[in-house]
């Protein structure tokens, strides 16, 4: 793994990705194959590394009528240039997963 300024570059056998935190609430992801060619229509998903605590005192369920917060997963597909922009609903660290049929899945842990 190699880090260049605000860019995090990760090389894998099948997929090379560049993840650029645009700001606390957005990611720009560029996906390329092992030859450096853009990969179109790869699904890129950002998952929160952890979720906020929930009062599950009602037999493991959130208490009825009591508000609670979740941080949703966000997904998008790369365009012809291999890029996708993901808008996040939270400022928490995320795990990014990239998948496309014919390629191995790529997971990048804890991007903040």
PDB file of C-alpha atoms in Angstrom:
ATOM      1  CA  UNK A   1       0.000   0.000   0.000  1.00  0.00           C
ATOM      2  CA  UNK A   2       1.342   3.406  -0.965  1.00  0.00           C
ATOM      3  CA  UNK A   3       0.036   6.766   0.201  1.00  0.00           C
ATOM      4  CA  UNK A   4       0.626   9.947  -1.825  1.00  0.00           C
ATOM      5  CA  UNK A   5      -0.585  13.162  -0.155  1.00  0.00           C
ATOM      6  CA  UNK A   6      -4.377  12.969   0.192  1.00  0.00           C
ATOM      7  CA  UNK A   7      -4.521  10.020  -2.225  1.00  0.00           C
ATOM      8  CA  UNK A   8      -4.504   6.442  -0.997  1.00  0.00           C
ATOM      9  CA  UNK A   9      -3.326   4.116  -3.764  1.00  0.00           C
ATOM     10  CA  UNK A  10      -3.737   0.376  -3.358  1.00  0.00           C
ATOM     11  CA  UNK A  11      -2.421  -2.165  -5.890  1.00  0.00           C
ATOM     12  CA  UNK A  12      -3.957  -5.611  -6.154  1.00  0.00           C
ATOM     13  CA  UNK A  13      -3.528  -8.349  -8.710  1.00  0.00           C
ATOM     14  CA  UNK A  14      -6.738  -7.489 -10.538  1.00  0.00           C
ATOM     15  CA  UNK A  15      -7.803  -4.000  -9.509  1.00  0.00           C
ATOM     16  CA  UNK A  16      -5.937  -0.791  -8.709  1.00  0.00           C
ATOM     17  CA  UNK A  17      -7.911   1.898  -6.905  1.00  0.00           C
ATOM     18  CA  UNK A  18      -7.379   5.485  -5.920  1.00  0.00           C
ATOM     19  CA  UNK A  19      -9.556   6.856  -3.124  1.00  0.00           C
ATOM     20  CA  UNK A  20      -9.587  10.613  -2.568  1.00  0.00           C
ATOM     21  CA  UNK A  21     -11.522  11.998   0.401  1.00  0.00           C
ATOM     22  CA  UNK A  22     -13.079  15.099  -1.209  1.00  0.00           C
ATOM     23  CA  UNK A  23     -14.242  16.330   2.193  1.00  0.00           C
ATOM     24  CA  UNK A  24     -15.589  14.727   5.357  1.00  0.00           C
ATOM     25  CA  UNK A  25     -18.795  13.755   3.563  1.00  0.00           C
ATOM     26  CA  UNK A  26     -17.634  12.585   0.123  1.00  0.00           C
ATOM     27  CA  UNK A  27     -15.233  10.173  -1.597  1.00  0.00           C
ATOM     28  CA  UNK A  28     -13.926  10.115  -5.163  1.00  0.00           C
ATOM     29  CA  UNK A  29     -12.902   6.599  -6.204  1.00  0.00           C
ATOM     30  CA  UNK A  30     -11.015   5.663  -9.386  1.00  0.00           C
ATOM     31  CA  UNK A  31     -10.877   1.981 -10.357  1.00  0.00           C
ATOM     32  CA  UNK A  32      -8.432   0.560 -12.900  1.00  0.00           C
ATOM     33  CA  UNK A  33      -7.348  -2.960 -13.866  1.00  0.00           C
ATOM     34  CA  UNK A  34      -3.824  -4.352 -13.410  1.00  0.00           C
ATOM     35  CA  UNK A  35      -2.804  -2.719 -16.721  1.00  0.00           C
ATOM     36  CA  UNK A  36      -3.966   0.712 -15.529  1.00  0.00           C
ATOM     37  CA  UNK A  37      -7.050   0.777 -17.786  1.00  0.00           C
ATOM     38  CA  UNK A  38     -10.247   2.257 -16.266  1.00  0.00           C
ATOM     39  CA  UNK A  39     -12.829  -0.305 -15.141  1.00  0.00           C
ATOM     40  CA  UNK A  40     -16.368   0.718 -16.114  1.00  0.00           C
ATOM     41  CA  UNK A  41     -19.478  -0.334 -14.121  1.00  0.00           C
ATOM     42  CA  UNK A  42     -17.591  -1.596 -11.059  1.00  0.00           C
ATOM     43  CA  UNK A  43     -19.785  -1.344  -7.954  1.00  0.00           C
ATOM     44  CA  UNK A  44     -18.132   0.750  -5.225  1.00  0.00           C
ATOM     45  CA  UNK A  45     -19.698   0.601  -1.743  1.00  0.00           C
ATOM     46  CA  UNK A  46     -18.768   2.550   1.392  1.00  0.00           C
ATOM     47  CA  UNK A  47     -19.752   0.955   4.710  1.00  0.00           C
ATOM     48  CA  UNK A  48     -19.339   2.569   8.135  1.00  0.00           C
ATOM     49  CA  UNK A  49     -16.583   0.813  10.095  1.00  0.00           C
ATOM     50  CA  UNK A  50     -18.889   0.865  13.140  1.00  0.00           C
ATOM     51  CA  UNK A  51     -22.432   1.956  13.936  1.00  0.00           C
ATOM     52  CA  UNK A  52     -23.590   4.263  16.742  1.00  0.00           C
ATOM     53  CA  UNK A  53     -24.839   2.436  19.845  1.00  0.00           C
ATOM     54  CA  UNK A  54     -28.543   1.559  19.910  1.00  0.00           C
ATOM     55  CA  UNK A  55     -30.589   0.983  23.047  1.00  0.00           C
ATOM     56  CA  UNK A  56     -31.611  -2.618  22.352  1.00  0.00           C
ATOM     57  CA  UNK A  57     -33.201  -3.204  25.755  1.00  0.00           C
ATOM     58  CA  UNK A  58     -36.493  -4.327  24.181  1.00  0.00           C
ATOM     59  CA  UNK A  59     -35.452  -7.982  23.701  1.00  0.00           C
ATOM     60  CA  UNK A  60     -32.646  -6.968  21.320  1.00  0.00           C
ATOM     61  CA  UNK A  61     -34.719  -4.449  19.350  1.00  0.00           C
ATOM     62  CA  UNK A  62     -34.585  -0.647  19.481  1.00  0.00           C
ATOM     63  CA  UNK A  63     -37.088   0.718  21.988  1.00  0.00           C
ATOM     64  CA  UNK A  64     -40.350   1.713  20.286  1.00  0.00           C
ATOM     65  CA  UNK A  65     -40.827   5.473  19.992  1.00  0.00           C
ATOM     66  CA  UNK A  66     -37.239   6.262  20.976  1.00  0.00           C
ATOM     67  CA  UNK A  67     -35.201   7.830  18.141  1.00  0.00           C
ATOM     68  CA  UNK A  68     -31.872   6.298  17.165  1.00  0.00           C
ATOM     69  CA  UNK A  69     -29.242   6.976  14.508  1.00  0.00           C
ATOM     70  CA  UNK A  70     -27.828   4.728  11.798  1.00  0.00           C
ATOM     71  CA  UNK A  71     -25.100   5.448   9.256  1.00  0.00           C
ATOM     72  CA  UNK A  72     -26.224   3.971   5.916  1.00  0.00           C
ATOM     73  CA  UNK A  73     -24.129   2.169   3.326  1.00  0.00           C
ATOM     74  CA  UNK A  74     -23.636   4.106   0.091  1.00  0.00           C
ATOM     75  CA  UNK A  75     -22.993   2.502  -3.322  1.00  0.00           C
ATOM     76  CA  UNK A  76     -22.394   3.697  -6.857  1.00  0.00           C
ATOM     77  CA  UNK A  77     -21.049   2.449 -10.185  1.00  0.00           C
ATOM     78  CA  UNK A  78     -17.960   3.692 -12.003  1.00  0.00           C
ATOM     79  CA  UNK A  79     -18.343   5.621 -15.244  1.00  0.00           C
ATOM     80  CA  UNK A  80     -16.376   5.126 -18.497  1.00  0.00           C
ATOM     81  CA  UNK A  81     -13.304   6.744 -16.931  1.00  0.00           C
ATOM     82  CA  UNK A  82     -13.442   4.335 -13.950  1.00  0.00           C
ATOM     83  CA  UNK A  83     -14.527   7.061 -11.517  1.00  0.00           C
ATOM     84  CA  UNK A  84     -17.404   7.340  -9.061  1.00  0.00           C
ATOM     85  CA  UNK A  85     -18.350  10.023  -6.521  1.00  0.00           C
ATOM     86  CA  UNK A  86     -19.964   8.852  -3.261  1.00  0.00           C
ATOM     87  CA  UNK A  87     -21.760  11.297  -0.947  1.00  0.00           C
ATOM     88  CA  UNK A  88     -21.750  10.091   2.661  1.00  0.00           C
ATOM     89  CA  UNK A  89     -24.322  10.929   5.358  1.00  0.00           C
ATOM     90  CA  UNK A  90     -21.771  10.904   8.186  1.00  0.00           C
ATOM     91  CA  UNK A  91     -18.193  11.828   9.054  1.00  0.00           C
ATOM     92  CA  UNK A  92     -17.208   8.365  10.314  1.00  0.00           C
ATOM     93  CA  UNK A  93     -14.420   6.147   8.935  1.00  0.00           C
ATOM     94  CA  UNK A  94     -15.650   3.856   6.142  1.00  0.00           C
ATOM     95  CA  UNK A  95     -14.647   0.542   4.585  1.00  0.00           C
ATOM     96  CA  UNK A  96     -14.735   0.644   0.775  1.00  0.00           C
ATOM     97  CA  UNK A  97     -15.527  -2.485  -1.255  1.00  0.00           C
ATOM     98  CA  UNK A  98     -15.119  -2.666  -5.026  1.00  0.00           C
ATOM     99  CA  UNK A  99     -16.594  -5.521  -7.026  1.00  0.00           C
ATOM    100  CA  UNK A 100     -17.144  -6.416 -10.636  1.00  0.00           C
ATOM    101  CA  UNK A 101     -17.814  -9.805 -12.219  1.00  0.00           C
ATOM    102  CA  UNK A 102     -14.588 -11.285 -13.576  1.00  0.00           C
ATOM    103  CA  UNK A 103     -12.420  -9.446 -11.017  1.00  0.00           C
ATOM    104  CA  UNK A 104     -11.562 -10.215  -7.422  1.00  0.00           C
ATOM    105  CA  UNK A 105     -13.241  -8.086  -4.753  1.00  0.00           C
ATOM    106  CA  UNK A 106     -11.113  -5.302  -3.318  1.00  0.00           C
ATOM    107  CA  UNK A 107     -11.690  -4.041   0.223  1.00  0.00           C
ATOM    108  CA  UNK A 108      -9.993  -0.970   1.675  1.00  0.00           C
ATOM    109  CA  UNK A 109     -10.391  -0.667   5.446  1.00  0.00           C
ATOM    110  CA  UNK A 110     -10.929   2.447   7.493  1.00  0.00           C
ATOM    111  CA  UNK A 111     -10.775   5.485   5.239  1.00  0.00           C
ATOM    112  CA  UNK A 112     -11.498   8.660   7.183  1.00  0.00           C
TER     113      UNK A 112
END
